[in-house]
Tab-separated table of C-alpha atoms and ligand atoms in Angstrom:
chain	number	residue	atom	x	y	z
A	443	MET	CA	5.863	-1.019	24.332
A	444	ASP	CA	2.759	0.654	22.975
A	445	PHE	CA	2.496	2.238	19.556
A	446	THR	CA	3.049	5.995	19.458
A	447	PHE	CA	3.106	8.656	16.784
A	448	GLU	CA	5.001	11.892	17.214
A	449	LEU	CA	4.442	14.827	14.903
A	450	ILE	CA	7.815	16.521	14.406
A	451	LYS	CA	7.259	19.265	11.856
A	452	ARG	CA	4.495	20.730	9.715
A	453	ASP	CA	5.256	22.077	6.239
A	454	SER	CA	4.487	25.797	5.963
A	455	GLN	CA	3.278	25.693	2.329
A	456	THR	CA	1.302	22.419	2.173
A	457	THR	CA	-0.484	20.029	4.560
A	458	GLY	CA	2.636	17.815	4.547
A	459	ARG	CA	4.272	16.802	7.808
A	460	VAL	CA	7.195	14.872	9.235
A	461	GLY	CA	6.754	12.466	12.121
A	462	VAL	CA	7.846	9.187	13.618
A	463	MET	CA	5.837	6.086	14.495
A	464	ARG	CA	7.288	3.978	17.292
A	465	THR	CA	6.428	0.275	17.354
A	466	PRO	CA	7.664	-2.737	19.353
A	467	HIS	CA	9.820	-3.654	16.315
A	468	GLY	CA	11.378	-0.271	15.660
A	469	GLU	CA	10.834	3.299	14.589
A	470	ILE	CA	9.306	4.371	11.289
A	471	PRO	CA	10.131	7.904	10.124
A	472	THR	CA	7.126	9.358	8.283
A	473	PRO	CA	6.024	9.953	5.626
A	474	VAL	CA	6.922	6.363	4.717
A	475	PHE	CA	6.583	4.119	1.678
A	476	ALA	CA	5.888	0.482	2.648
A	477	PRO	CA	6.774	-2.215	0.091
A	478	VAL	CA	4.086	-4.891	-0.191
A	479	GLY	CA	4.863	-8.461	0.815
A	480	THR	CA	1.572	-10.152	-0.038
A	481	GLN	CA	2.676	-13.670	0.892
A	482	ALA	CA	4.988	-12.549	3.725
A	483	THR	CA	7.679	-11.821	1.132
A	484	VAL	CA	8.335	-8.748	-0.982
A	485	LYS	CA	8.517	-10.673	-4.230
A	486	THR	CA	12.094	-11.721	-5.159
A	487	LEU	CA	13.778	-9.658	-2.381
A	488	SER	CA	15.266	-10.931	0.885
A	489	PRO	CA	14.638	-9.126	4.201
A	490	HIS	CA	18.367	-8.365	4.283
A	491	GLU	CA	18.110	-6.567	0.929
A	492	LEU	CA	15.016	-4.670	2.088
A	493	ALA	CA	16.770	-3.498	5.256
A	494	ASP	CA	19.865	-2.499	3.230
A	495	LEU	CA	17.862	-0.370	0.820
A	496	GLY	CA	16.227	1.459	3.738
A	497	ALA	CA	12.725	-0.081	4.028
A	498	THR	CA	11.299	0.496	7.529
A	499	LEU	CA	7.795	-0.956	7.186
A	500	ILE	CA	6.511	-3.969	5.219
A	501	LEU	CA	2.864	-4.701	4.455
A	502	ALA	CA	1.579	-8.282	4.411
A	503	ASN	CA	-1.855	-9.546	3.363
A	504	THR	CA	-4.186	-11.106	5.913
A	505	TYR	CA	-6.391	-12.765	3.277
A	506	HIS	CA	-3.508	-14.591	1.605
A	507	LEU	CA	-1.763	-15.647	4.830
A	508	TYR	CA	-5.024	-16.817	6.396
A	509	LEU	CA	-5.643	-19.125	3.421
A	510	ARG	CA	-2.016	-20.222	3.144
A	511	PRO	CA	-0.165	-21.221	5.284
A	512	GLY	CA	-2.827	-20.298	7.912
A	513	ALA	CA	-2.589	-17.853	10.804
A	514	GLU	CA	-2.227	-20.626	13.433
A	515	ILE	CA	0.858	-21.993	11.680
A	516	VAL	CA	2.427	-18.521	11.551
A	517	ALA	CA	1.659	-18.064	15.272
A	518	GLU	CA	3.098	-21.488	16.120
A	519	LEU	CA	6.306	-20.554	14.338
A	520	GLY	CA	6.746	-17.420	16.412
A	521	GLY	CA	4.582	-14.888	14.541
A	522	LEU	CA	5.048	-13.082	11.255
A	523	HIS	CA	8.323	-11.289	12.123
A	524	ARG	CA	10.139	-14.503	12.947
A	525	PHE	CA	8.349	-16.540	10.265
A	526	MET	CA	9.461	-14.236	7.424
A	527	GLY	CA	12.777	-13.243	8.979
A	528	TRP	CA	11.993	-9.526	9.008
A	529	PRO	CA	12.719	-8.035	12.445
A	530	GLY	CA	11.345	-4.568	11.602
A	531	PRO	CA	7.800	-3.190	11.743
A	532	ILE	CA	5.030	-4.967	9.791
A	533	LEU	CA	1.510	-3.870	8.896
A	534	THR	CA	-1.230	-6.325	7.936
A	535	ASP	CA	-4.318	-5.275	6.019
A	536	SER	CA	-7.692	-6.671	7.067
A	537	GLY	CA	-8.312	-8.781	3.984
A	538	GLY	CA	-11.365	-6.689	3.111
A	539	PHE	CA	-9.930	-5.375	-0.136
A	540	GLN	CA	-8.932	-8.856	-1.355
A	541	VAL	CA	-12.256	-10.465	-0.410
A	542	PHE	CA	-14.261	-7.706	-2.071
A	543	SER	CA	-12.120	-8.053	-5.209
A	544	LEU	CA	-13.311	-11.650	-5.520
A	545	GLN	CA	-16.484	-10.403	-7.271
A	546	ASP	CA	-18.890	-13.331	-7.568
A	547	LEU	CA	-17.353	-15.259	-4.745
A	548	ARG	CA	-19.021	-13.566	-1.786
A	549	ARG	CA	-22.135	-12.747	0.184
A	550	VAL	CA	-22.110	-9.716	2.470
A	551	GLY	CA	-24.314	-9.319	5.524
A	552	ASP	CA	-24.139	-7.299	8.713
A	553	GLU	CA	-22.378	-10.186	10.449
A	554	GLY	CA	-19.543	-10.369	7.915
A	555	VAL	CA	-18.633	-11.614	4.461
A	556	LEU	CA	-18.789	-15.117	3.050
A	557	PHE	CA	-16.312	-15.937	0.293
A	558	ARG	CA	-14.662	-18.750	-1.547
A	559	SER	CA	-10.923	-19.238	-1.510
A	560	HIS	CA	-9.284	-18.392	-4.846
A	561	LEU	CA	-6.944	-21.336	-4.160
A	562	ASP	CA	-9.345	-24.266	-3.808
A	563	GLY	CA	-12.895	-22.861	-3.810
A	564	SER	CA	-13.427	-23.689	-0.123
A	565	GLU	CA	-15.914	-21.476	1.736
A	566	HIS	CA	-14.780	-19.047	4.446
A	567	PHE	CA	-16.382	-16.357	6.591
A	568	PHE	CA	-14.720	-13.118	7.704
A	569	SER	CA	-16.400	-11.241	10.547
A	570	PRO	CA	-14.787	-8.207	12.212
A	571	GLU	CA	-13.932	-10.401	15.223
A	572	LYS	CA	-12.446	-13.129	13.044
A	573	VAL	CA	-10.244	-10.695	11.121
A	574	ILE	CA	-8.885	-9.263	14.386
A	575	GLN	CA	-8.236	-12.756	15.716
A	576	ILE	CA	-6.305	-13.672	12.550
A	577	GLN	CA	-4.244	-10.486	12.722
A	578	GLU	CA	-3.497	-11.072	16.410
A	579	LEU	CA	-2.180	-14.509	15.497
A	580	LEU	CA	-0.045	-13.059	12.682
A	581	GLY	CA	1.279	-10.454	15.123
A	582	ALA	CA	1.982	-7.388	12.943
A	583	ASP	CA	2.708	-4.050	14.665
A	584	ILE	CA	-0.105	-2.237	12.844
A	585	ILE	CA	-3.361	-3.976	11.946
A	586	LEU	CA	-6.503	-2.809	10.139
A	587	ALA	CA	-10.229	-3.014	10.823
A	588	LEU	CA	-12.441	-4.997	8.443
A	589	ASP	CA	-14.079	-2.709	5.899
A	590	GLU	CA	-16.385	-3.156	2.951
A	591	CYS	CA	-14.862	-1.984	-0.344
A	592	PRO	CA	-17.718	-1.146	-2.732
A	593	ASP	CA	-17.633	0.093	-6.320
A	594	PRO	CA	-16.571	3.731	-5.669
A	595	PHE	CA	-19.118	5.138	-8.169
A	596	ASP	CA	-22.260	3.423	-6.802
A	597	ARG	CA	-23.865	5.867	-4.376
A	598	ASP	CA	-26.558	3.613	-2.879
A	599	TYR	CA	-24.145	0.764	-2.333
A	600	ASN	CA	-21.584	3.122	-0.766
A	601	ALA	CA	-24.125	4.614	1.621
A	602	ALA	CA	-25.231	1.159	2.833
A	603	ALA	CA	-21.693	-0.265	2.942
A	604	LEU	CA	-20.491	2.710	4.958
A	605	GLN	CA	-22.900	1.965	7.811
A	606	ARG	CA	-21.659	-1.616	7.859
A	607	THR	CA	-18.005	-0.530	7.766
A	608	HIS	CA	-18.670	1.756	10.754
A	609	ARG	CA	-20.343	-0.956	12.823
A	610	TRP	CA	-17.529	-3.343	11.888
A	611	ALA	CA	-14.988	-0.731	13.058
A	612	GLU	CA	-16.648	-0.620	16.493
A	613	ARG	CA	-16.698	-4.414	16.674
A	614	CYS	CA	-13.008	-4.616	15.682
A	615	LEU	CA	-12.127	-2.225	18.495
A	616	ALA	CA	-14.130	-4.313	20.975
A	617	ALA	CA	-12.514	-7.568	19.781
A	618	HIS	CA	-8.921	-6.284	19.817
A	619	THR	CA	-6.931	-7.554	22.821
A	620	ARG	CA	-3.211	-7.223	21.977
A	621	ARG	CA	-1.882	-3.998	23.484
A	622	ASP	CA	1.353	-4.277	21.457
A	623	GLN	CA	-0.539	-3.870	18.174
A	624	ALA	CA	-2.034	-0.606	16.875
A	625	LEU	CA	-5.460	-1.047	15.248
A	626	PHE	CA	-6.254	1.515	12.536
A	627	GLY	CA	-9.797	2.329	11.364
A	628	ILE	CA	-10.531	2.673	7.627
A	629	VAL	CA	-12.388	5.628	6.089
A	630	GLN	CA	-14.571	4.698	3.101
A	631	GLY	CA	-17.272	6.569	1.147
A	632	GLY	CA	-16.352	6.127	-2.518
A	633	ILE	CA	-16.159	9.337	-4.541
A	634	PHE	CA	-18.927	11.020	-2.525
A	635	PRO	CA	-17.786	14.012	-0.427
A	636	ASP	CA	-20.630	13.787	2.099
A	637	LEU	CA	-20.036	10.072	2.713
A	638	ARG	CA	-16.279	10.632	3.080
A	639	ARG	CA	-16.963	13.396	5.612
A	640	GLU	CA	-19.416	11.263	7.552
A	641	SER	CA	-16.943	8.373	7.609
A	642	ALA	CA	-13.980	10.494	8.725
A	643	ARG	CA	-16.012	12.141	11.501
A	644	PHE	CA	-17.462	8.884	12.767
A	645	LEU	CA	-14.156	7.008	12.813
A	646	ALA	CA	-12.348	9.966	14.415
A	647	SER	CA	-14.899	9.780	17.253
A	648	LEU	CA	-13.838	6.167	17.951
A	649	ASN	CA	-10.308	7.333	18.803
A	650	PHE	CA	-8.213	4.819	16.835
A	651	PRO	CA	-4.416	5.211	17.176
A	652	GLY	CA	-4.272	5.747	13.405
A	653	TYR	CA	-6.453	5.956	10.315
A	654	ALA	CA	-6.351	4.405	6.881
A	655	ILE	CA	-8.149	5.837	3.865
A	656	GLY	CA	-9.494	3.075	1.636
A	657	GLY	CA	-11.374	2.774	-1.622
A	658	LEU	CA	-9.201	5.178	-3.618
A	659	SER	CA	-7.094	4.604	-6.737
A	660	VAL	CA	-9.619	2.009	-7.854
A	661	GLY	CA	-10.659	3.559	-11.172
A	662	GLU	CA	-11.408	7.195	-10.334
A	663	SER	CA	-9.234	10.020	-11.718
A	664	LYS	CA	-6.241	11.391	-9.817
A	665	GLU	CA	-8.146	14.674	-9.444
A	666	THR	CA	-11.021	12.891	-7.725
A	667	MET	CA	-8.640	10.986	-5.463
A	668	ASN	CA	-6.905	14.207	-4.447
A	669	GLU	CA	-10.241	15.912	-3.836
A	670	MET	CA	-11.324	13.048	-1.551
A	671	LEU	CA	-8.084	13.425	0.404
A	672	GLU	CA	-8.626	17.167	0.767
A	673	ILE	CA	-12.085	16.461	2.185
A	674	THR	CA	-11.081	13.565	4.453
A	675	VAL	CA	-7.717	14.448	5.984
A	676	PRO	CA	-8.731	17.683	7.784
A	677	LEU	CA	-11.447	15.743	9.646
A	678	LEU	CA	-8.971	13.207	11.033
A	679	PRO	CA	-7.096	13.946	14.290
A	680	GLU	CA	-3.834	15.738	13.615
A	681	ASP	CA	-1.875	13.721	16.163
A	682	LYS	CA	-2.639	10.349	14.513
A	683	PRO	CA	-0.947	8.853	11.421
A	684	ARG	CA	-2.898	8.556	8.134
A	685	HIS	CA	-2.398	5.721	5.690
A	686	LEU	CA	-3.518	5.974	2.054
A	687	LEU	CA	-4.188	2.303	1.270
A	688	GLY	CA	-2.763	0.707	-1.863
A	689	VAL	CA	-1.609	3.971	-3.405
A	690	GLY	CA	1.978	4.703	-4.322
A	691	SER	CA	2.972	5.769	-7.821
A	692	PRO	CA	5.914	8.192	-7.593
A	693	GLU	CA	3.621	11.160	-8.331
A	694	ASP	CA	1.123	9.944	-5.699
A	695	LEU	CA	3.774	10.214	-2.991
A	696	PHE	CA	4.149	13.941	-3.639
A	697	GLU	CA	0.418	14.578	-4.042
A	698	GLY	CA	-0.525	12.492	-1.001
A	699	VAL	CA	2.171	13.970	1.248
A	700	ALA	CA	1.100	17.471	0.208
A	701	ARG	CA	-2.405	16.569	1.469
A	702	GLY	CA	-1.270	15.213	4.836
A	703	ILE	CA	-0.747	11.481	4.200
A	704	ASP	CA	1.914	9.744	6.323
A	705	ILE	CA	1.883	6.113	5.104
A	706	PHE	CA	1.738	4.699	1.566
A	707	ASP	CA	1.870	1.097	0.403
A	708	CYS	CA	1.830	-0.220	-3.119
A	709	ALA	CA	2.778	-3.386	-4.975
A	710	LEU	CA	3.531	-1.281	-8.062
A	711	PRO	CA	7.359	-1.270	-7.884
A	712	THR	CA	7.619	-5.062	-7.691
A	713	ARG	CA	4.725	-5.687	-10.088
A	714	LEU	CA	6.260	-3.392	-12.710
A	715	ALA	CA	9.674	-5.008	-12.215
A	716	ARG	CA	8.256	-8.420	-13.030
A	717	ASN	CA	7.074	-6.941	-16.341
A	718	GLY	CA	10.549	-5.596	-17.090
A	719	THR	CA	9.496	-2.015	-16.297
A	720	VAL	CA	11.682	0.189	-14.115
A	721	LEU	CA	11.162	3.583	-12.517
A	722	THR	CA	13.273	6.664	-13.189
A	723	ARG	CA	12.907	10.343	-12.397
A	724	LYS	CA	11.728	10.918	-15.959
A	725	GLY	CA	9.102	8.174	-15.869
A	726	ARG	CA	8.918	4.433	-16.559
A	727	LEU	CA	11.318	2.514	-18.824
A	728	ASN	CA	10.390	-0.792	-20.407
A	729	LEU	CA	13.677	-2.679	-20.498
A	730	ARG	CA	12.319	-5.068	-23.115
A	731	ASN	CA	12.509	-2.323	-25.728
A	732	ALA	CA	15.088	-2.836	-28.480
A	733	GLU	CA	16.559	0.624	-27.867
A	734	PHE	CA	18.294	-0.707	-24.726
A	735	ALA	CA	20.061	-3.648	-26.443
A	736	ARG	CA	23.404	-1.793	-26.539
A	737	ASP	CA	22.767	0.691	-23.737
A	738	ALA	CA	25.728	0.620	-21.349
A	739	ARG	CA	24.170	3.078	-18.902
A	740	PRO	CA	22.597	2.002	-15.594
A	741	ILE	CA	18.798	2.259	-15.246
A	742	GLU	CA	19.381	5.694	-13.773
A	743	GLU	CA	22.594	7.707	-13.559
A	744	GLY	CA	23.326	8.596	-9.947
A	745	CYS	CA	21.066	5.909	-8.437
A	746	GLY	CA	22.783	4.341	-5.419
A	747	CYS	CA	21.093	0.926	-5.645
A	748	TYR	CA	23.069	-2.301	-6.122
A	749	THR	CA	21.570	-2.812	-9.586
A	750	CYS	CA	22.569	0.600	-10.912
A	751	GLN	CA	26.032	0.338	-9.303
A	752	HIS	CA	26.842	-2.889	-11.155
A	753	PHE	CA	24.733	-3.506	-14.252
A	754	SER	CA	23.849	-1.917	-17.587
A	755	ARG	CA	20.420	-1.562	-19.134
A	756	ALA	CA	21.670	-3.884	-21.890
A	757	TYR	CA	22.498	-6.658	-19.406
A	758	LEU	CA	19.185	-6.249	-17.572
A	759	ARG	CA	17.336	-6.340	-20.892
A	760	HIS	CA	19.175	-9.548	-21.766
A	761	LEU	CA	18.217	-11.159	-18.419
A	762	ILE	CA	14.584	-10.184	-18.810
A	763	LYS	CA	14.384	-11.358	-22.428
A	764	ALA	CA	16.003	-14.677	-21.405
A	765	GLU	CA	13.517	-14.937	-18.498
A	766	GLU	CA	16.309	-15.195	-15.971
A	767	ILE	CA	15.197	-14.819	-12.346
A	768	LEU	CA	18.060	-12.416	-11.641
A	769	GLY	CA	16.481	-9.947	-14.063
A	770	LEU	CA	13.340	-9.810	-11.910
A	771	ARG	CA	15.381	-9.502	-8.723
A	772	LEU	CA	17.609	-6.692	-9.971
A	773	SER	CA	14.657	-4.762	-11.421
A	774	SER	CA	12.668	-5.185	-8.201
A	775	LEU	CA	15.648	-4.073	-6.146
A	776	HIS	CA	15.991	-0.867	-8.157
A	777	ASN	CA	12.256	-0.085	-8.130
A	778	VAL	CA	11.813	-0.572	-4.379
A	779	TYR	CA	15.015	1.399	-3.717
A	780	PHE	CA	13.686	4.157	-5.986
A	781	MET	CA	10.429	4.484	-4.010
A	782	VAL	CA	12.013	4.234	-0.558
A	783	HIS	CA	14.666	6.827	-1.456
A	784	LEU	CA	12.197	9.138	-3.135
A	785	MET	CA	10.283	9.136	0.149
A	786	ALA	CA	13.490	9.802	2.106
A	787	GLU	CA	14.062	12.845	-0.123
A	788	ILE	CA	10.499	13.987	0.489
A	789	ARG	CA	11.034	13.718	4.259
A	790	GLN	CA	14.265	15.693	3.991
A	791	SER	CA	12.588	18.401	1.896
A	792	LEU	CA	9.780	18.694	4.487
A	793	GLN	CA	12.447	19.092	7.174
A	794	ASP	CA	14.338	21.826	5.359
A	795	GLY	CA	11.282	23.621	3.989
A	796	SER	CA	11.904	22.844	0.298
A	797	PHE	CA	9.058	20.336	-0.205
A	798	ALA	CA	6.818	22.558	-2.354
A	799	SER	CA	9.612	23.384	-4.822
A	800	ARG	CA	10.882	19.778	-4.773
A	801	ARG	CA	7.369	18.586	-5.640
A	802	GLU	CA	7.067	21.048	-8.517
A	803	GLU	CA	10.485	20.053	-9.842
A	804	PHE	CA	9.764	16.319	-9.673
A	805	LEU	CA	6.336	16.570	-11.281
A	806	SER	CA	7.683	18.724	-14.137
A	807	GLU	CA	10.274	16.052	-14.994
A	808	TYR	CA	8.356	12.857	-14.287
A	809	GLN	CA	6.203	11.607	-17.135
A	810	ILE	CA	2.971	10.317	-15.600
A	811	VAL	CA	1.271	7.359	-17.252
A	812	PRO	CA	-1.916	8.735	-18.894
A	813	TYR	CA	-5.186	8.082	-17.054
A	814	GLU	CA	-6.686	5.930	-19.816
A	815	VAL	CA	-3.609	3.674	-19.998
A	816	ARG	CA	-3.520	3.368	-16.224
A	817	ARG	CA	-7.197	2.465	-16.069
A	818	GLN	CA	-6.764	-0.243	-18.719
A	819	ASN	CA	-3.681	-1.634	-16.971
A	820	LYS	CA	-5.523	-1.747	-13.681
A	821	GLU	CA	-8.525	-3.517	-15.179
A	822	ALA	CA	-6.311	-6.063	-16.906
A	823	TRP	CA	-4.449	-6.650	-13.672
A	824	LEU	CA	-7.661	-7.091	-11.649
A	825	ALA	CA	-9.021	-9.482	-14.271
A	826	ARG	CA	-5.811	-11.536	-14.189
A	827	ARG	CA	-5.906	-11.553	-10.408
A	828	ARG	CA	-9.508	-12.780	-10.333
A	829	GLY	CA	-8.755	-15.481	-12.846
A	830	SER	CA	-5.456	-16.542	-11.349
A	831	LYS	CA	-5.131	-19.462	-8.954
A	832	THR	CA	-1.798	-18.231	-7.674
A	833	ALA	CA	-2.466	-14.499	-7.253
B	1231	LIG	ZN1	18.991	1.890	-9.234
């Protein structure tokens, strides 16, 4: 069965829309939030738990799986779905973002990008053809073209990188052979409106079955990100899904959906959980704080997740302080449930015409992490990731 996307309803007050993607491994109602399973596992959660909490699409990382265990091994063992025991739809990224985050470890040319493994320093080369071959071996339902991810503020670099990304997109299309996989192109262009426009127009002309928007939420302000979406989305075909890569704070779901985004993925819910931070409708809670030591309430009153049905903030705080693995699991379970269910509510509100008021209500209650704090967190995280041998 080939990949299809059906647009079901357009919101009358925003650019938001409801649709459904059909893949060989099941249907994905959109807009959708995809939990990230970097190493073919959404950290600490089993596929059974992910299915139970309502996840319909999981993202896995080509770069990491290529280095370890290797795409051939995954293919030998029946492909990614069977290998990780997740029978539902999977999306793999192209590895571009990871390779270009390696900083000093690469050399880029028109043919592709040379990099060193963060695991053992061995040298590897990603060309557009190679990245497609790896993703065909992994066997995800949706795969991505190789793109160059430059510093979003460097105009000259972005202009040059964009031409390369466009040629690579054409080469990915030419190299792609598996009819059961949908190959999405990636719009780049940094924070420059003219480059974003050029990229959206060019990629739209190549007639991909879907489009990803890359290079956002990498240090620019939320206002700039939203402006780039307002410039890019109208130039993409209306009957194709649009994926905002690596973006997915609770507030981003509302802002992205309002601007016509259908797919979000983000490691944030599981990354926060491993720090003892959980998501609520009022904002983030750090369970390590002393104020929760005697707090008998669940993370969030009314939350239907297993964690909130059975455990108090005080118990979770105890687990996290004692560095018990269950603390990470229960926090991750709540956070992923929170995001998946928030998106289900967004879909419902688009269906019944209440999205605009729902968005206003949520954003008035949800305390957004200030820009400066977010930027520092992101930099610290990137620095840890670069330095880490087990990222
Ligand atoms: Zn919960």
